[in-house]
Structures are given as structure tokens and as C-alpha cells.
C-alpha positions as a Markdown table, in Angstrom:
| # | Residue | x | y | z |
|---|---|---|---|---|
| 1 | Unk | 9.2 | 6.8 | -27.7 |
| 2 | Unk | 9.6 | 9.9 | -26.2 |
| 3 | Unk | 7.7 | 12.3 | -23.5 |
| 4 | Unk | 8.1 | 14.5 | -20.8 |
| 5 | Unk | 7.9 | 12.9 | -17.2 |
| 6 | Unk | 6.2 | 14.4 | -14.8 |
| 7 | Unk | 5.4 | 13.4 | -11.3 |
| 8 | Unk | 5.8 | 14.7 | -7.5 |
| 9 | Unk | 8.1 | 14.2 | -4.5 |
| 10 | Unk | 6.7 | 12.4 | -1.5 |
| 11 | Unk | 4.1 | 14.7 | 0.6 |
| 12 | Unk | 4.6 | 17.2 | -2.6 |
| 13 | Unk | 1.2 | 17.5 | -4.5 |
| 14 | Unk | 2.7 | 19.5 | -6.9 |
| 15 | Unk | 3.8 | 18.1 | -10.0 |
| 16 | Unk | 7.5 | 18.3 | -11.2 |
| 17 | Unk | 8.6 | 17.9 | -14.9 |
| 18 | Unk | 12.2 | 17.1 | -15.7 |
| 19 | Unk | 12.6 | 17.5 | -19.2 |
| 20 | Unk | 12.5 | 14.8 | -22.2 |
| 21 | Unk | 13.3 | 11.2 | -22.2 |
| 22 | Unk | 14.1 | 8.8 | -24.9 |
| 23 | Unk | 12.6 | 5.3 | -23.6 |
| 24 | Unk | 15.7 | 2.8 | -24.4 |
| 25 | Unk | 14.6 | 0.0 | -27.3 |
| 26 | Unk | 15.8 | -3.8 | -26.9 |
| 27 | Unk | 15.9 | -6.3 | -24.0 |
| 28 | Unk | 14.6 | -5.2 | -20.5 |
| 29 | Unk | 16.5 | -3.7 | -17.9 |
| 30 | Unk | 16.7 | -5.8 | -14.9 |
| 31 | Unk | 16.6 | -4.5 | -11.3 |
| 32 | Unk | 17.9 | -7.2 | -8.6 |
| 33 | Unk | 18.0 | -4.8 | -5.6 |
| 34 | Unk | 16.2 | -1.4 | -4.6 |
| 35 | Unk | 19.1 | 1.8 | -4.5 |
| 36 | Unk | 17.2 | 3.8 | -1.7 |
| 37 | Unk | 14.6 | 5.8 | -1.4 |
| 38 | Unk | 13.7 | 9.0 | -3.0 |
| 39 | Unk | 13.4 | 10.3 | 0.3 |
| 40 | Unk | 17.1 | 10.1 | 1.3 |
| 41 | Unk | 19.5 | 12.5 | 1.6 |
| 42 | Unk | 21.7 | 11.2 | -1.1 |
| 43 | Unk | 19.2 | 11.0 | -3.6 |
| 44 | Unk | 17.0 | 14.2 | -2.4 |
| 45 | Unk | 19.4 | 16.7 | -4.5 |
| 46 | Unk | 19.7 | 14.1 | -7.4 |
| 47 | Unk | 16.3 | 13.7 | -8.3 |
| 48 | Unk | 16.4 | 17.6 | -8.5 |
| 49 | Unk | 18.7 | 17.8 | -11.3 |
| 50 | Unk | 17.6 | 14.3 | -13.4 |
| 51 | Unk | 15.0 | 12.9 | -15.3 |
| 52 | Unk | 12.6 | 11.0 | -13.4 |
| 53 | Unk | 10.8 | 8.0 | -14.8 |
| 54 | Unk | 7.7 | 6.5 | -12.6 |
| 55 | Unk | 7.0 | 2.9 | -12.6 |
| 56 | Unk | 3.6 | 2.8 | -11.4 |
| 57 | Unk | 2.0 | -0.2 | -9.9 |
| 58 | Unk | -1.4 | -1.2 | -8.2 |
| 59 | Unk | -1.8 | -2.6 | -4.8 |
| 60 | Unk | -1.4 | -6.6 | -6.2 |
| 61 | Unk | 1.3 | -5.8 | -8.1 |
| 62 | Unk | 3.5 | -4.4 | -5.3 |
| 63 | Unk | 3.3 | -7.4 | -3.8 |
| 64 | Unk | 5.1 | -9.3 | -5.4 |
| 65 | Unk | 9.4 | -9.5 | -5.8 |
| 66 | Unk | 9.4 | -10.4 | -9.5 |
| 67 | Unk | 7.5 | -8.4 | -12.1 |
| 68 | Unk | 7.8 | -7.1 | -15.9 |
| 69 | Unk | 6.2 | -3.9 | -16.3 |
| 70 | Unk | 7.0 | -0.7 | -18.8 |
| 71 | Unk | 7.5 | 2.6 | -16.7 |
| 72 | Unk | 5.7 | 5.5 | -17.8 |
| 73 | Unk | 8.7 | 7.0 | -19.9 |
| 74 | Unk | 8.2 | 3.8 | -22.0 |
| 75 | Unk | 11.5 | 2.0 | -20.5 |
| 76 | Unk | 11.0 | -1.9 | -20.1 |
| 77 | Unk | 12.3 | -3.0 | -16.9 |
| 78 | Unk | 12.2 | -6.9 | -15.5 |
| 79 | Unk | 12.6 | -6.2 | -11.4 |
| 80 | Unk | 13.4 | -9.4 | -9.5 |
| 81 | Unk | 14.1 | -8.9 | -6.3 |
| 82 | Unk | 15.5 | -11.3 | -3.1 |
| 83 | Unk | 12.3 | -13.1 | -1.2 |
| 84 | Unk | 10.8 | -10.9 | 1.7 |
| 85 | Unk | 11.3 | -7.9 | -0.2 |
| 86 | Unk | 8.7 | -5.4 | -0.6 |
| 87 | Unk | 8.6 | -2.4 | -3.0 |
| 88 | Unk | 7.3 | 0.6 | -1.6 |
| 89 | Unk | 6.6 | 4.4 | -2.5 |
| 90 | Unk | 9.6 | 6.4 | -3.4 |
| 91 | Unk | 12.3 | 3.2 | -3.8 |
| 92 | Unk | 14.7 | 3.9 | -6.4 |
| 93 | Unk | 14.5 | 1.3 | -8.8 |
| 94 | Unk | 17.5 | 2.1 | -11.2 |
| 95 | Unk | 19.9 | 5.3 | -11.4 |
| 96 | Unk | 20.7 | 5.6 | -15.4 |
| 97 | Unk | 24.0 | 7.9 | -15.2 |
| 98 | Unk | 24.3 | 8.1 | -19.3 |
| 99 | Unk | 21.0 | 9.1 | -19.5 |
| 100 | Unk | 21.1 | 11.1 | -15.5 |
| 101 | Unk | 17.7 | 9.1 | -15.4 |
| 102 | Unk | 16.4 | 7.7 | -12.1 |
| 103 | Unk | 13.1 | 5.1 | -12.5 |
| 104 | Unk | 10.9 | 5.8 | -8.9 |
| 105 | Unk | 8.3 | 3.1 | -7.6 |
| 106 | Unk | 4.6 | 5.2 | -7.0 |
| 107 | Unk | 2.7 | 2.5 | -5.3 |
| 108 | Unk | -1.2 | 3.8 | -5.5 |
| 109 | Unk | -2.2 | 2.3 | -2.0 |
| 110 | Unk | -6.3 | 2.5 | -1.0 |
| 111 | Unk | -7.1 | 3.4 | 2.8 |
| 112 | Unk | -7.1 | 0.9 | 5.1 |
| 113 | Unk | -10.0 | 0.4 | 7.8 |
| 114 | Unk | -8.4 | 1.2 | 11.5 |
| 115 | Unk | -9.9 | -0.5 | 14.6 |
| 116 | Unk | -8.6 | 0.8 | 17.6 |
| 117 | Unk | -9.0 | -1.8 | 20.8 |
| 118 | Unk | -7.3 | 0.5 | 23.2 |
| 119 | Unk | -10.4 | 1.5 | 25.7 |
| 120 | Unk | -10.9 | -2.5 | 26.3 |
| 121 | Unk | -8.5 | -2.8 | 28.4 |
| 122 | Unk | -10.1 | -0.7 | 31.5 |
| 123 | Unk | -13.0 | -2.8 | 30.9 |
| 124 | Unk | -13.9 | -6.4 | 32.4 |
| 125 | Unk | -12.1 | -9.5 | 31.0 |
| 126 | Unk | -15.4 | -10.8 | 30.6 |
| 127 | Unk | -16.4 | -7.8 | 28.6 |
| 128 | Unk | -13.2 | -7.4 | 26.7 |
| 129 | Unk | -13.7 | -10.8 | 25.4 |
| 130 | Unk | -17.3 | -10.5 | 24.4 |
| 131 | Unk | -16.7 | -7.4 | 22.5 |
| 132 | Unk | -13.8 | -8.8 | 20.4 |
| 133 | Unk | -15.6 | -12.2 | 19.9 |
| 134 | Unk | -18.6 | -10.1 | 18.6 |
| 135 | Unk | -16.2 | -7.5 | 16.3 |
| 136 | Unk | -14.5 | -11.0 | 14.8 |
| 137 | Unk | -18.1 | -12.5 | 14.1 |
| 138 | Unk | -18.7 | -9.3 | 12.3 |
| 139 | Unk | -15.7 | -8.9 | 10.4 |
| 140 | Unk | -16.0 | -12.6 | 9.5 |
| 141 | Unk | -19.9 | -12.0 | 8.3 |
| 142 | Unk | -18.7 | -9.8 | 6.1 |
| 143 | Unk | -15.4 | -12.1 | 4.4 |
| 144 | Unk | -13.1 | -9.0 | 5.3 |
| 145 | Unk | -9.7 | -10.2 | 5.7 |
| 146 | Unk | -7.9 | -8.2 | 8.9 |
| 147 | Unk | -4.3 | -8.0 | 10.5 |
| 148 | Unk | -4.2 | -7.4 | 14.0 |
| 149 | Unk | -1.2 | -5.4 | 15.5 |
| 150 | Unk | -1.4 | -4.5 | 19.0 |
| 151 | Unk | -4.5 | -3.4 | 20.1 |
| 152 | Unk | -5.3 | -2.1 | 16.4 |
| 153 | Unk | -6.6 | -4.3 | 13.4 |
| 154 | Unk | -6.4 | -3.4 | 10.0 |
| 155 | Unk | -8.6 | -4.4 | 7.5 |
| 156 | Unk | -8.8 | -3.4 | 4.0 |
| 157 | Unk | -11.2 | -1.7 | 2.1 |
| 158 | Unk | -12.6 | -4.6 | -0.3 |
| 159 | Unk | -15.9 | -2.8 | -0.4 |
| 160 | Unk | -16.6 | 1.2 | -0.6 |
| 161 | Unk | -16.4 | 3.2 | 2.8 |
| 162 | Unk | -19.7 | 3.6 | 3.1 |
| 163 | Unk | -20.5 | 0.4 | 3.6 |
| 164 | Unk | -17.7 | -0.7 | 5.9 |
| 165 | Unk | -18.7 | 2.4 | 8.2 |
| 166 | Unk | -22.3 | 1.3 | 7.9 |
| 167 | Unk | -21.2 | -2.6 | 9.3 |
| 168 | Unk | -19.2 | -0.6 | 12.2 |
| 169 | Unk | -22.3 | 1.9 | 13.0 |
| 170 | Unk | -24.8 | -1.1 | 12.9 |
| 171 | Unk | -22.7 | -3.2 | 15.4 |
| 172 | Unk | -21.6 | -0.4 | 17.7 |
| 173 | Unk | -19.5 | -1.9 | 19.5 |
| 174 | Unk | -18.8 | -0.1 | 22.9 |
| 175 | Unk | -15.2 | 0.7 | 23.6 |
| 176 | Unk | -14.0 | 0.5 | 19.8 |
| 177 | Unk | -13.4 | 2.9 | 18.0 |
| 178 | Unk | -12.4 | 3.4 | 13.8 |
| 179 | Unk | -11.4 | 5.5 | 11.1 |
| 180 | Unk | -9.7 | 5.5 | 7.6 |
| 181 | Unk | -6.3 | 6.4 | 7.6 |
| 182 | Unk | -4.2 | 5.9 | 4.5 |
| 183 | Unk | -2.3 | 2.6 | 3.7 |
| 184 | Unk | 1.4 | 3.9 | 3.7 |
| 185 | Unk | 0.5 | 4.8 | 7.1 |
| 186 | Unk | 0.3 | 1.2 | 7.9 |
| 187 | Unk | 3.3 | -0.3 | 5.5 |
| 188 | Unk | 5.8 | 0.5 | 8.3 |
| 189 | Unk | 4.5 | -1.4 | 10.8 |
| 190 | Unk | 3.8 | -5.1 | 9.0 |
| 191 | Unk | 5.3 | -7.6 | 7.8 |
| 192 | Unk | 4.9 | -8.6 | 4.1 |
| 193 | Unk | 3.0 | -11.6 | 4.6 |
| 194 | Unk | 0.3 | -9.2 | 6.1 |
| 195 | Unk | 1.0 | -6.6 | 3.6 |
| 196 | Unk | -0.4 | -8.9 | 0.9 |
| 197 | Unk | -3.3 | -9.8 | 3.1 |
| 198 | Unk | -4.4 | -6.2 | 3.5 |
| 199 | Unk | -3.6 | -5.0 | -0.1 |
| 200 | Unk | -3.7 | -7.5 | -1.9 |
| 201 | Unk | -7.1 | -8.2 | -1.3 |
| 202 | Unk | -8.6 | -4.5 | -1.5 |
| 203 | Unk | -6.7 | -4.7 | -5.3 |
| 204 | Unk | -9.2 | -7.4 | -6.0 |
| 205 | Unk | -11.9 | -5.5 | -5.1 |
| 206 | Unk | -15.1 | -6.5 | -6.2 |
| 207 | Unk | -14.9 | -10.4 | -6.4 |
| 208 | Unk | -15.1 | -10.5 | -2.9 |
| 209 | Unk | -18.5 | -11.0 | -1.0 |
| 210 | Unk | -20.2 | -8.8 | 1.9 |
| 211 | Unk | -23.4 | -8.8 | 3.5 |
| 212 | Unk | -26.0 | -6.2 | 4.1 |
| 213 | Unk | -25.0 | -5.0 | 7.3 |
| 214 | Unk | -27.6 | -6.9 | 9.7 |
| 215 | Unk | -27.5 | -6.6 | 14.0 |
């Protein structure tokens, strides 16, 4: 199998095409540990001048640390990597020198929901404690799984925007505020256990459950 590979770098929307590949026939190739990101220095110029192969995976699917999937260049790779370990957008999964072919992770990450809890804390504690007891009853109405960081919670998008904006306008809760900001955004900043919680459950969209959204 053979094709031209095309793709972009990072922030870049524009597509880049380096040349043809020849996807390698026989037993998988097996990645134990991630070489960098595409975003480093050392690699920056590299990926310039090389083929690049895309392994493309879903929200579930980056999840997880051992995986056999086929990257879009046809090349088979088994990836198996230490416990606690995370693939994320732009890690370099394997740098071919023969073939000057590098094989790049594009993790296709939904929008996350973004609370912000910040104003409640120049309110009373009596008020502080009725408004987050009434955005967890909410959020729990609706079986929305959430990670809470600071005085943000994040909570997936297991149902379509419009609805989960709807829930928020219905309640309107006073002092919060939301939005939708992409999930790379918010891969930084959690650990992988809650990683999985938020994407791995908007990547099983539609066998979840959600309410209309009632006062």
C-alpha cells in the first residue's frame, strides 16, 4: 500500500503533504515510549524535511497505554506504553530513519463544558454552598460526569451543546458562569484518571442518559 500523507502542524490549518510512502508489510511495529512532541525544537525542522504518517485515534482510544491500530499510511503499529501514560496531540510515536518517516499521534478531542466558580467566593458561605449543592444536583440530573479543578469543573460533552447550554440557562445559577472551550485546552491541567472521565465518556456519546432540562 502506498499514498501520499497529508496532514498539518499543531495551530497550522493548512494541510502539508510530504511525498509518498510505502506502508511496511509483516509483524507490527511496536512503540514502548513516546520520542517528543512534534512541537519541539528538535523535531520542528525534522518533520519539515520527512514523511509524516498520522495515527489517528478517537477520544476512548487515547485513553488507553496499549493499543493496535494501522496509521493512515497503512503502517501497523502495536503501541504499549508504561502505566500513567497518556498519548496526546503531536507525540512522536516512531522516527523511521531508513524510510526518514516519523508516525504523529492527532488525538480528535470534543469541547469540553467549562464552569467557572470564581464570583462565589465574594458571596456568603451560606450562598456559596447553596449554589454549588444546586449546580451538583443539576449536573447529577442530568448523569454528566464532571472533574472539578479549582474553582472550575469540567464536564464533557455527552450530549450536543445545545442542550447542555439549555440545562445551564434553565438553572441560572447566579455567580456561575460557562462556556465551551476546546479539550486540549484542558489536557494540561489533569491527571489521567480524569482525562478518561472527561473523554472517555463524551467518546461514548449517545449511550448515556439526560433529562429534559426541568427547573
Amino acid at each position: 500500500m502506498s499514498g501520499t500523507i497529508t496532514h498539518t502542524h499543531g495551530a497550522d490549518a493548512t494541510p502539508h503533504t510530504h511525498g509518498e510512502m510505502t506502508a511496511p508489510s509483516g509483524k507490527p511495529t511496536r512503540v514502548d515510549a513516546l520520542l517528543g512532541k512534534e512541537t519541539d525544537e528538535e523535531w520542528a525542522g525534522r518533520l519539515d524535511n520527512a514523511v509524516v504518517d498520522v495515527l489517528s485515534l478517537d477520544q476512548w482510544e487515547a485513553q488507553k497505554s496499549r493499543l493496535r491500530r494501522t496509521t493512515i499510511g497503512g503502517r501497523e503499529l502495536a503501541v504499549s506504553l508504561d502505566r500513567g501514560i497518556q498519548l496526546q496531540d503531536g507525540d512522536i510515536l516512531l522516527w523511521d530513519e531508513p524510510a526518514n518517516t516519523v508516525v504523529v499521534a492527532r488525538i480528535n478531542l470534543k469541547d469540553v463544558l467549562e464552569i467557572d466558580l470564581s464570583a462565589l467566593v465574594d458571596v456568603t458561605p451560606e450562598k456559596m454552598i447553596q449554589t454549588c449543592l444546586e449546580l451538583g444536583h443539576a449536573v447529577g440530573n442530568q448523569h454528566w460526569p464532571a472533574v472539578v479543578k479549582g474553582m472550575k469543573v469540567y464536564v464533557p460533552l455527552t450530549v450536543d451543546k445545545a442542550v447542555m447550554g439549555s440545562v445551564m440557562r434553565t438553572h441560572d445559577f447566579e455567580g456561575i458562569e460557562y462556556t465551551f472551550i476546546p479539550g486540549a485546552e484542558v489536557i494540561p491541567y489533569i491527571a489521567p484518571h480524569e482525562a478518561r472521565r472527561l473523554f472517555g465518556a463524551a467518546a461514548r456519546e449517545g449511550e448515556g442518559h439526560t433529562h429534559d432540562p426541568l427547573v
